[in-house]
Amino acid sequence: NAGVTQNPKFQVLKTGQSMTLQCAQDMNHNSMYWYRQDPGMGLRLIYYSASEGTTDKGEVPNGYNVSRLNKREFSLRLESAAPSQTSVYFCASSEYHPGQALGTIYFGEGSWLTVV
Amino acid sequence: AQSVSQHNHHVILSEAASLELGCNYSYGGTVNLFWYVQYPGQHLQLLLKYFSGDPLVKGIKGFEAEFIKSKFSFNLRKPSVQWSDTAEYFCAVKGNNDMRFGAGTRLTVKP
């Protein structure tokens, strides 16, 4: 039981390049999330997927796209990277039941992305 | 809109001092409340959580938090901190679909 795994752990991109951050969870959770963590800003939600087949914007979705490939996998794509997207990205998952606010959220170990 | 405020950005304490980190939230519906900790160079770990029942919840490593509904607060406490508690602490609120985090409080414990 690996929990939430994300790849790559470290990546350096040039401005304008594209890349995809991969995330997978083996806990059979319905909900998955992508956050970015910046100094003094804490964690900010980029996109989330309440269940397989659905995705929704969070606080800071601009410049990102996501795909909920199946129940296990939730990828984050930067189409044209910008220096402002230099950050640490965390994938997370939790159980979700419609109409109920339940579920501890479990985090991956983070992906350090630098855009130069 | 759902939001979470942590009042202290950086707290510096000596070992054995008592700790209280403030967390207030705004959300109109039923919420679950969490405190997460991030030790230097590591990923986020759950300290404790509140779903329902006793508003005083106990977590790992001697931490506890009290949910005061009338004040929309969920403050984190520890009676006596250790050097190993040096870390960043995040309060989080989970509503129906998503989860919001506070900006974090950096705790430095001096030996």
Short mmCIF file of C-alpha atoms in Angstrom, two decimals:
data_model
loop_
_atom_site.label_atom_id
_atom_site.label_comp_id
_atom_site.label_asym_id
_atom_site.label_seq_id
_atom_site.Cartn_x
_atom_site.Cartn_y
_atom_site.Cartn_z
CA ASN A 1 0.00 0.00 0.00
CA ALA A 2 1.95 2.99 -1.31
CA GLY A 3 -0.70 5.65 -0.63
CA VAL A 4 -0.35 8.62 -2.97
CA THR A 5 2.57 8.61 -5.37
CA GLN A 6 3.51 11.43 -7.68
CA ASN A 7 6.15 11.86 -10.36
CA PRO A 8 8.49 13.39 -11.12
CA LYS A 9 9.92 14.49 -7.76
CA PHE A 10 12.05 17.21 -9.31
CA GLN A 11 11.84 18.96 -12.66
CA VAL A 12 13.40 22.02 -14.25
CA LEU A 13 11.57 23.51 -17.21
CA LYS A 14 12.28 26.35 -19.58
CA THR A 15 9.63 29.02 -20.00
CA GLY A 16 7.11 27.87 -22.58
CA GLN A 17 7.77 24.16 -22.21
CA SER A 18 4.99 21.80 -21.30
CA MET A 19 4.95 18.96 -18.83
CA THR A 20 2.60 16.64 -16.97
CA LEU A 21 2.76 15.74 -13.30
CA GLN A 22 1.49 12.25 -12.68
CA CYS A 23 -0.36 11.15 -9.57
CA ALA A 24 -1.79 7.81 -8.52
CA GLN A 25 -3.43 6.53 -5.35
CA ASP A 26 -4.06 2.96 -4.31
CA MET A 27 -6.60 3.61 -1.53
CA ASN A 28 -9.66 3.43 -3.79
CA HIS A 29 -10.50 7.05 -2.96
CA ASN A 30 -13.09 8.92 -4.95
CA SER A 31 -11.63 12.41 -4.60
CA MET A 32 -8.28 13.65 -5.77
CA TYR A 33 -6.64 17.08 -5.61
CA TRP A 34 -3.74 19.10 -6.87
CA TYR A 35 -2.26 21.82 -4.66
CA ARG A 36 0.66 24.14 -4.97
CA GLN A 37 2.67 25.28 -1.99
CA ASP A 38 4.45 28.63 -2.04
CA PRO A 39 6.25 30.41 0.81
CA GLY A 40 3.86 32.52 2.86
CA MET A 41 0.89 31.35 0.82
CA GLY A 42 0.42 27.91 2.27
CA LEU A 43 -1.34 25.35 0.16
CA ARG A 44 -3.62 26.54 -2.61
CA LEU A 45 -5.99 24.30 -4.49
CA ILE A 46 -5.44 24.19 -8.24
CA TYR A 47 -7.99 21.62 -9.36
CA TYR A 48 -9.86 18.80 -7.78
CA SER A 49 -11.84 15.81 -8.87
CA ALA A 50 -14.67 14.82 -6.56
CA SER A 51 -15.16 11.53 -8.37
CA GLU A 52 -14.03 9.70 -11.48
CA GLY A 53 -15.11 11.59 -14.57
CA THR A 54 -15.44 15.00 -12.93
CA THR A 55 -13.01 17.84 -12.44
CA ASP A 56 -13.46 21.32 -10.99
CA LYS A 57 -11.38 24.44 -10.65
CA GLY A 58 -9.94 25.41 -7.32
CA GLU A 59 -8.45 28.71 -6.18
CA VAL A 60 -5.63 29.03 -8.75
CA PRO A 61 -6.47 27.06 -11.92
CA ASN A 62 -5.07 29.44 -14.53
CA GLY A 63 -2.24 27.94 -16.56
CA TYR A 64 -3.11 24.37 -15.62
CA ASN A 65 -5.22 21.53 -16.94
CA VAL A 66 -6.08 18.22 -15.32
CA SER A 67 -7.22 14.78 -16.37
CA ARG A 68 -8.89 12.21 -14.16
CA LEU A 69 -7.75 9.25 -16.21
CA ASN A 70 -9.44 6.67 -14.02
CA LYS A 71 -10.22 6.28 -10.34
CA ARG A 72 -6.55 5.85 -9.47
CA GLU A 73 -4.89 8.56 -11.54
CA PHE A 74 -5.16 12.34 -11.65
CA SER A 75 -2.63 14.23 -13.76
CA LEU A 76 -1.77 17.93 -13.81
CA ARG A 77 -0.54 19.52 -17.02
CA LEU A 78 1.28 22.77 -17.60
CA GLU A 79 0.82 23.62 -21.28
CA SER A 80 3.22 26.55 -21.39
CA ALA A 81 5.24 26.86 -18.21
CA ALA A 82 5.91 30.28 -16.69
CA PRO A 83 8.34 31.30 -13.93
CA SER A 84 5.32 32.07 -11.71
CA GLN A 85 4.57 28.35 -11.74
CA THR A 86 7.78 27.57 -9.90
CA SER A 87 6.45 25.84 -6.83
CA VAL A 88 6.06 22.60 -4.95
CA TYR A 89 3.08 20.62 -6.16
CA PHE A 90 1.19 18.18 -3.99
CA CYS A 91 -1.27 15.60 -5.14
CA ALA A 92 -3.74 14.31 -2.59
CA SER A 93 -6.72 12.02 -2.28
CA SER A 94 -9.60 11.43 0.10
CA GLU A 95 -12.78 9.48 0.40
CA TYR A 96 -15.88 11.40 -0.59
CA HIS A 97 -19.56 10.73 -0.16
CA PRO A 98 -22.05 13.04 -1.88
CA GLY A 99 -23.78 15.27 0.64
CA GLN A 100 -21.33 14.49 3.41
CA ALA A 101 -18.23 16.34 4.44
CA LEU A 102 -16.05 13.40 5.29
CA GLY A 103 -12.62 12.04 4.59
CA THR A 104 -9.13 12.64 5.73
CA ILE A 105 -6.93 13.83 2.93
CA TYR A 106 -3.70 11.98 2.18
CA PHE A 107 -0.81 13.69 0.44
CA GLY A 108 1.91 12.62 -1.92
CA GLU A 109 5.47 13.59 -1.19
CA GLY A 110 5.49 16.59 -3.49
CA SER A 111 7.02 17.56 -6.82
CA TRP A 112 9.51 20.40 -6.92
CA LEU A 113 9.13 22.31 -10.17
CA THR A 114 11.41 25.14 -11.28
CA VAL A 115 10.64 27.18 -14.38
CA VAL A 116 13.56 29.22 -15.68
CA ALA B 1 -16.29 31.79 -0.05
CA GLN B 2 -14.64 29.24 2.15
CA SER B 3 -11.46 30.54 3.79
CA VAL B 4 -9.03 29.68 6.54
CA SER B 5 -6.94 32.15 8.55
CA GLN B 6 -3.92 31.36 10.63
CA HIS B 7 -2.98 34.37 12.67
CA ASN B 8 0.65 33.64 13.40
CA HIS B 9 3.14 33.41 10.57
CA HIS B 10 6.17 32.53 12.66
CA VAL B 11 6.25 31.48 16.30
CA ILE B 12 9.49 31.04 18.22
CA LEU B 13 9.43 29.19 21.53
CA SER B 14 11.88 27.66 23.93
CA GLU B 15 11.67 23.98 24.76
CA ALA B 16 9.02 23.16 27.39
CA ALA B 17 7.00 26.28 26.59
CA SER B 18 3.31 25.89 25.87
CA LEU B 19 2.01 26.31 22.35
CA GLU B 20 -1.22 27.61 20.94
CA LEU B 21 -1.66 28.25 17.21
CA GLY B 22 -4.77 30.03 16.10
CA CYS B 23 -7.03 28.98 13.24
CA ASN B 24 -10.29 30.59 12.19
CA TYR B 25 -12.43 29.66 9.25
CA SER B 26 -15.43 30.91 7.39
CA TYR B 27 -17.80 28.39 5.89
CA GLY B 28 -21.55 28.16 6.04
CA GLY B 29 -22.06 24.43 6.06
CA THR B 30 -20.88 21.35 7.86
CA VAL B 31 -17.11 21.18 8.00
CA ASN B 32 -14.38 18.83 8.96
CA LEU B 33 -11.30 20.41 10.49
CA PHE B 34 -7.71 19.30 10.34
CA TRP B 35 -4.24 20.22 11.44
CA TYR B 36 -1.33 19.04 9.30
CA VAL B 37 2.37 19.28 10.02
CA GLN B 38 5.25 19.51 7.59
CA TYR B 39 8.69 18.83 9.02
CA PRO B 40 11.66 20.31 7.17
CA GLY B 41 12.21 18.47 3.91
CA GLN B 42 9.25 16.18 4.40
CA HIS B 43 5.71 15.96 3.16
CA LEU B 44 2.51 16.81 4.94
CA GLN B 45 1.33 14.56 7.75
CA LEU B 46 -1.95 14.57 9.61
CA LEU B 47 -1.71 15.69 13.24
CA LEU B 48 -5.37 15.48 14.19
CA LYS B 49 -8.86 15.93 12.84
CA TYR B 50 -12.35 16.85 13.97
CA PHE B 51 -15.44 15.40 12.34
CA SER B 52 -18.07 15.43 15.09
CA GLY B 53 -18.58 14.69 18.80
CA ASP B 54 -16.20 15.85 21.50
CA PRO B 55 -14.87 19.25 20.39
CA LEU B 56 -11.56 18.59 22.10
CA VAL B 57 -9.58 16.25 19.90
CA LYS B 58 -6.25 14.68 20.65
CA GLY B 59 -3.71 13.90 18.00
CA ILE B 60 -0.27 12.46 17.67
CA LYS B 61 2.83 13.65 19.52
CA GLY B 62 0.87 15.26 22.36
CA PHE B 63 -1.02 17.77 20.23
CA GLU B 64 -4.66 18.63 20.78
CA ALA B 65 -7.13 21.05 19.27
CA GLU B 66 -10.43 22.50 20.36
CA PHE B 67 -13.30 23.20 18.00
CA ILE B 68 -15.32 26.22 19.16
CA LYS B 69 -18.24 26.45 16.79
CA SER B 70 -19.44 29.85 17.99
CA LYS B 71 -16.04 31.34 17.27
CA PHE B 72 -15.40 29.39 14.04
CA SER B 73 -12.08 28.43 15.55
CA PHE B 74 -9.95 25.30 15.75
CA ASN B 75 -6.83 26.22 17.70
CA LEU B 76 -3.93 23.82 18.06
CA ARG B 77 -2.27 23.35 21.47
CA LYS B 78 0.57 21.49 23.07
CA PRO B 79 1.44 21.89 26.77
CA SER B 80 5.19 21.50 26.36
CA VAL B 81 6.97 21.74 23.00
CA GLN B 82 10.15 19.96 22.04
CA TRP B 83 12.90 20.90 19.63
CA SER B 84 11.62 18.17 17.32
CA ASP B 85 8.31 20.05 16.96
CA THR B 86 10.07 22.60 14.75
CA ALA B 87 7.97 22.49 11.58
CA GLU B 88 5.29 24.26 9.62
CA TYR B 89 1.71 23.73 10.74
CA PHE B 90 -1.33 24.02 8.49
CA CYS B 91 -4.93 24.29 9.51
CA ALA B 92 -7.42 22.99 6.94
CA VAL B 93 -11.15 23.01 6.47
CA LYS B 94 -13.01 20.52 4.34
CA GLY B 95 -16.47 21.33 3.06
CA ASN B 96 -18.55 19.28 0.68
CA ASN B 97 -16.15 18.92 -2.18
CA ASP B 98 -12.87 20.64 -1.63
CA MET B 99 -10.45 21.47 1.09
CA ARG B 100 -8.87 24.80 1.94
CA PHE B 101 -5.72 25.43 3.87
CA GLY B 102 -4.44 28.30 5.95
CA ALA B 103 -1.18 29.98 4.98
CA GLY B 104 0.67 28.00 7.61
CA THR B 105 2.50 28.86 10.82
CA ARG B 106 6.19 28.20 11.09
CA LEU B 107 7.15 27.00 14.55
CA THR B 108 10.76 27.23 15.67
CA VAL B 109 11.61 25.62 18.98
CA LYS B 110 14.92 26.64 20.48
CA PRO B 111 16.75 23.98 22.47
#
